[in-house]
Amino acid sequence: MSITDAPHPAETHPAPDLPPATAPAGGGCPVLHGAGPGRTNADEVASLRAHGPAPQVELLPGGVSARVVLSHNLVKLLSSSPHVSRDWSRHGPAQDDKTMVPWYWAWSVQTAGANALNAYGEAHRKLRAPVALALARRRVEAMKPVIAEIVRAALEDLADGPSTVDLVPAFALRVPHQVVICLLGMPEQLLVPFHTAAAGLFATDASAEEMALSMQGIRDVLAQLVALRREQPGGDDLVSDLIREAETDENSLTDTELRDQLLLVITAGVETTVHAIGTLLVDLMTHDEARTLVTRSQEAMEDAMEESLRRRSPATAVPTRFMVEDVTDPVSGQTLHKGERVILHLAAAGTDPDVYEDPERFDITRATSRQHLAFGYGPHFCPGAALARLEITTAVREFLQRFPATRLTISEAELPSVQSFIVTGYQSIPVQLAG
Ligand code: HEM
């Protein structure tokens, strides 16, 4: 993202009352793309904060203008406000179309209306209900032994392999992927094409052709999956649950809507959980006192997970919302104007110094950790949060029990970040395994 004081292209109103954009020390315009070589999303947030609670930025690559909301309280206010919409087709700027940057189009526009995340009001409630039901406590309880077995098998394979290993592919990524296979009842052969396509959707530097291929790849896999479940009805998996719900009068869904809810479950549920597991592992490998506490108590493990989610929100900046009416921040007096694109920066909210004392400190005894917004807030609050929490705590607890003396082979500062402002996490976590 780059700070800009240029007028918003969608403006039908006077320029908003923004603090002036300032050039960084040493001159030049600050150009910020999210995490990149030598820079993390936390570094980016630190520079953005100098421009107030909701500066106007350019999203790079591509230069789409938006207001990025950094303040915890303002993110909360806007997340639950009826004056803010996810539905581009009803409330997005007229000039947002396929000629825009591919990642922006795929991320914020293309699926508008067809899945819960990008819907508003009554349409949102209708699309969300079957997904929320399918991810309810019953399903989470049923997944407990499945997750335990997936983690156990992954740890066995680690124990049988070389002692120097990258924990991202070998563990952090493997667990949520296998969980999603079981959750959806997805045949193993569909997972690789799916992951390849899903990963492509998060690439903010993808070309239009690459993005179109990723989108098509995912849709093909999901169409095959739905067809398979329809042929063999009555299964005990999330797709079968969704198909059943989609056939009720109350929650009926078209085939396209059904496919797009699945697309949402996987894109929202896998990439985020991979990074939540990886980041918590790194946090605990680099904080000895916290690691000792979590190996003694499940409560401490849960505190550590919440603190890690607060400090490094895996869902960093959630897809664009659109202002339906003006909303004024009661604290700063800044107004977000009708028609503007708005990005809620959950990672910035989690490190807001007005809410969290010394926010960069990883402190599992922090009383405010659980106030974080890493799972969102309001009508779009993550319906997979309970499942994600179970996956993260099971994976990390069992890993630390099996390999308690494992250490990073490079310093924490050298770990490469995922290059994105959509998700925060590590591309790789090289370690020396030790029991
Ligand atoms: C650590 C892991 C996870 C994180 C950090 C996370 C984060 C989020 C956030 C921030 C939102 C709201 C976005 C917004 O308000 O714009 C969301 C929505 C959603 N998440 Fe998660 N999520 C995680 C895991 C999961 C899992 C495991 C699933 C399902 C298996 C899932 C399914 C969904 C769905 C379906 C929505 C859309 C809800 C709606 O729009 O009403 N998430 N997630």
Tab-separated table of N, CA and C and ligand atoms in Angstrom, residues 79 86 115-118 124 128 131 135 180 183 238 261 264-266 268-270 272-273 276 309 313-315 318-319 321 344 346 373-377 379-385 387-388 391-392, ligand 1:
chain	number	residue	atom	x	y	z
A	79	SER	N	-17.048	-2.899	11.225
A	79	SER	CA	-17.376	-4.316	10.977
A	79	SER	C	-18.834	-4.598	11.273
A	86	ARG	N	-20.275	-5.376	1.973
A	86	ARG	CA	-19.299	-6.173	1.240
A	86	ARG	C	-19.750	-6.372	-0.202
A	115	ASN	N	-20.988	-15.477	-2.545
A	115	ASN	CA	-20.637	-16.101	-1.263
A	115	ASN	C	-20.866	-15.151	-0.094
A	116	ALA	N	-20.957	-15.778	1.112
A	116	ALA	CA	-21.337	-15.008	2.302
A	116	ALA	C	-20.385	-13.845	2.571
A	117	LEU	N	-19.102	-14.088	2.376
A	117	LEU	CA	-18.126	-13.051	2.722
A	117	LEU	C	-18.360	-11.767	1.931
A	118	ASN	N	-18.817	-11.904	0.695
A	118	ASN	CA	-18.993	-10.719	-0.142
A	118	ASN	C	-20.450	-10.281	-0.279
A	124	HIS	N	-26.687	-11.721	2.768
A	124	HIS	CA	-25.606	-12.293	3.572
A	124	HIS	C	-26.148	-13.325	4.553
A	128	ARG	N	-24.942	-17.141	4.606
A	128	ARG	CA	-24.121	-17.541	5.749
A	128	ARG	C	-24.761	-18.685	6.548
A	131	VAL	N	-23.670	-22.332	5.978
A	131	VAL	CA	-22.246	-22.541	6.277
A	131	VAL	C	-22.040	-22.554	7.790
A	135	LEU	N	-20.712	-25.654	10.178
A	135	LEU	CA	-19.466	-25.549	10.961
A	135	LEU	C	-19.741	-25.460	12.469
A	180	VAL	N	-9.059	-30.111	6.033
A	180	VAL	CA	-10.069	-29.701	5.052
A	180	VAL	C	-10.475	-30.870	4.148
A	183	LEU	N	-12.867	-32.678	6.375
A	183	LEU	CA	-14.056	-31.847	6.612
A	183	LEU	C	-14.997	-31.892	5.410
A	238	LEU	N	-18.914	-31.887	5.497
A	238	LEU	CA	-19.468	-30.542	5.368
A	238	LEU	C	-20.190	-30.325	4.029
A	261	GLN	N	-19.863	-21.097	-1.666
A	261	GLN	CA	-19.690	-21.196	-0.201
A	261	GLN	C	-18.528	-22.135	0.105
A	264	LEU	N	-15.364	-20.390	-0.430
A	264	LEU	CA	-15.112	-19.493	0.702
A	264	LEU	C	-14.563	-20.268	1.903
A	265	VAL	N	-15.183	-21.403	2.213
A	265	VAL	CA	-14.728	-22.178	3.382
A	265	VAL	C	-13.250	-22.523	3.213
A	266	ILE	N	-12.869	-22.909	2.011
A	266	ILE	CA	-11.488	-23.354	1.835
A	266	ILE	C	-10.529	-22.170	1.779
A	268	ALA	N	-11.001	-19.182	3.009
A	268	ALA	CA	-10.966	-18.488	4.302
A	268	ALA	C	-10.345	-19.365	5.374
A	269	GLY	N	-10.457	-20.692	5.222
A	269	GLY	CA	-10.115	-21.575	6.325
A	269	GLY	C	-8.741	-22.203	6.282
A	270	VAL	N	-8.130	-22.331	5.111
A	270	VAL	CA	-6.866	-23.077	5.068
A	270	VAL	C	-5.662	-22.149	5.231
A	272	THR	N	-5.294	-19.174	6.264
A	272	THR	CA	-5.234	-18.503	7.571
A	272	THR	C	-4.729	-19.456	8.660
A	273	THR	N	-5.241	-20.673	8.676
A	273	THR	CA	-4.875	-21.619	9.744
A	273	THR	C	-3.415	-22.054	9.601
A	276	ALA	N	-1.492	-19.301	11.134
A	276	ALA	CA	-1.692	-19.210	12.588
A	276	ALA	C	-0.840	-20.275	13.291
A	309	LEU	N	-2.513	-14.673	17.744
A	309	LEU	CA	-3.500	-14.182	16.761
A	309	LEU	C	-3.633	-12.661	16.851
A	313	SER	N	-2.126	-11.058	13.205
A	313	SER	CA	-3.402	-11.542	12.657
A	313	SER	C	-3.171	-12.207	11.292
A	314	PRO	N	-3.432	-13.526	11.162
A	314	PRO	CA	-3.163	-14.192	9.876
A	314	PRO	C	-3.987	-13.571	8.744
A	315	ALA	N	-5.261	-13.265	9.009
A	315	ALA	CA	-6.059	-12.512	8.028
A	315	ALA	C	-5.697	-11.045	8.281
A	318	VAL	N	-8.721	-7.513	5.501
A	318	VAL	CA	-9.794	-8.306	4.880
A	318	VAL	C	-10.326	-7.601	3.624
A	319	PRO	N	-10.922	-8.385	2.711
A	319	PRO	CA	-11.328	-7.807	1.418
A	319	PRO	C	-12.154	-6.527	1.538
A	321	ARG	N	-14.474	-3.406	1.644
A	321	ARG	CA	-15.865	-3.068	1.920
A	321	ARG	C	-16.162	-1.734	1.237
A	344	LEU	N	-10.395	-3.095	6.112
A	344	LEU	CA	-10.232	-3.181	7.565
A	344	LEU	C	-8.942	-3.959	7.847
A	346	LEU	N	-6.929	-5.869	10.085
A	346	LEU	CA	-7.066	-6.575	11.364
A	346	LEU	C	-5.721	-6.681	12.081
A	373	LEU	N	-9.331	-8.980	17.041
A	373	LEU	CA	-10.337	-9.067	15.983
A	373	LEU	C	-9.861	-9.985	14.855
A	374	ALA	N	-8.945	-10.903	15.182
A	374	ALA	CA	-8.351	-11.747	14.135
A	374	ALA	C	-9.392	-12.620	13.428
A	375	PHE	N	-10.510	-12.907	14.096
A	375	PHE	CA	-11.589	-13.659	13.440
A	375	PHE	C	-12.702	-12.717	12.971
A	376	GLY	N	-12.402	-11.430	12.903
A	376	GLY	CA	-13.414	-10.469	12.480
A	376	GLY	C	-14.355	-10.121	13.630
A	377	TYR	N	-15.429	-9.415	13.280
A	377	TYR	CA	-16.381	-8.940	14.290
A	377	TYR	C	-17.693	-8.662	13.576
A	379	PRO	N	-21.458	-9.231	11.803
A	379	PRO	CA	-22.174	-10.260	11.030
A	379	PRO	C	-21.262	-11.209	10.259
A	380	HIS	N	-20.041	-10.788	9.911
A	380	HIS	CA	-19.147	-11.675	9.148
A	380	HIS	C	-18.190	-12.453	10.054
A	381	PHE	N	-18.380	-12.355	11.394
A	381	PHE	CA	-17.449	-13.045	12.303
A	381	PHE	C	-17.226	-14.479	11.829
A	382	CYS	N	-15.974	-14.901	11.864
A	382	CYS	CA	-15.589	-16.194	11.288
A	382	CYS	C	-16.385	-17.365	11.883
A	383	PRO	N	-17.185	-18.059	11.061
A	383	PRO	CA	-17.917	-19.213	11.587
A	383	PRO	C	-17.017	-20.422	11.793
A	384	GLY	N	-15.759	-20.342	11.307
A	384	GLY	CA	-14.816	-21.464	11.478
A	384	GLY	C	-13.887	-21.259	12.664
A	385	ALA	N	-14.158	-20.232	13.504
A	385	ALA	CA	-13.214	-19.895	14.576
A	385	ALA	C	-13.007	-21.063	15.550
A	387	LEU	N	-13.342	-24.268	15.039
A	387	LEU	CA	-12.570	-25.318	14.380
A	387	LEU	C	-11.096	-24.906	14.274
A	388	ALA	N	-10.868	-23.653	13.884
A	388	ALA	CA	-9.490	-23.166	13.743
A	388	ALA	C	-8.761	-23.234	15.083
A	391	GLU	N	-7.763	-26.762	15.819
A	391	GLU	CA	-6.629	-27.189	14.980
A	391	GLU	C	-5.316	-26.608	15.493
A	392	ILE	N	-5.336	-25.305	15.773
A	392	ILE	CA	-4.089	-24.626	16.154
A	392	ILE	C	-3.565	-25.192	17.479
B	1	HEM	C1	-6.784	-18.985	12.126
B	1	HEM	C2	-7.691	-19.276	11.232
B	1	HEM	C3	-8.726	-18.335	10.728
B	1	HEM	C4	-8.733	-16.971	10.735
B	1	HEM	C5	-7.676	-16.031	11.283
B	1	HEM	C6	-9.965	-16.541	10.103
B	1	HEM	C7	-10.356	-15.228	9.944
B	1	HEM	C8	-11.565	-14.817	9.413
B	1	HEM	C9	-12.010	-13.445	9.348
B	1	HEM	C10	-11.210	-12.263	9.829
B	1	HEM	C11	-13.230	-13.440	8.775
B	1	HEM	C12	-14.125	-12.222	8.556
B	1	HEM	C13	-13.706	-11.436	7.378
B	1	HEM	C14	-14.417	-10.117	7.270
B	1	HEM	O1	-15.075	-9.659	8.193
B	1	HEM	O2	-14.282	-9.518	6.206
B	1	HEM	C15	-13.565	-14.794	8.446
B	1	HEM	C16	-14.716	-15.177	7.808
B	1	HEM	C17	-14.968	-16.473	7.445
B	1	HEM	N1	-14.225	-17.593	7.794
B	1	HEM	FE1	-12.540	-17.640	8.875
B	1	HEM	N2	-10.676	-17.642	9.709
B	1	HEM	C18	-9.961	-18.752	10.088
B	1	HEM	C19	-10.327	-20.068	9.912
B	1	HEM	C20	-11.467	-20.468	9.287
B	1	HEM	C21	-11.850	-21.837	9.085
B	1	HEM	C22	-11.069	-23.044	9.612
B	1	HEM	C23	-13.004	-21.818	8.346
B	1	HEM	C24	-13.828	-22.963	7.836
B	1	HEM	C25	-13.466	-24.213	7.793
B	1	HEM	C26	-13.354	-20.438	8.098
B	1	HEM	C27	-14.453	-19.995	7.388
B	1	HEM	C28	-14.847	-18.693	7.261
B	1	HEM	C29	-16.037	-18.265	6.521
B	1	HEM	C30	-17.022	-19.181	5.793
B	1	HEM	C31	-16.102	-16.863	6.644
B	1	HEM	C32	-17.149	-15.934	6.039
B	1	HEM	C33	-18.216	-15.570	7.057
B	1	HEM	C34	-19.157	-14.483	6.594
B	1	HEM	O3	-18.820	-13.694	5.708
B	1	HEM	O4	-20.256	-14.391	7.170
B	1	HEM	N3	-12.404	-19.646	8.681
B	1	HEM	N4	-12.523	-15.629	8.873
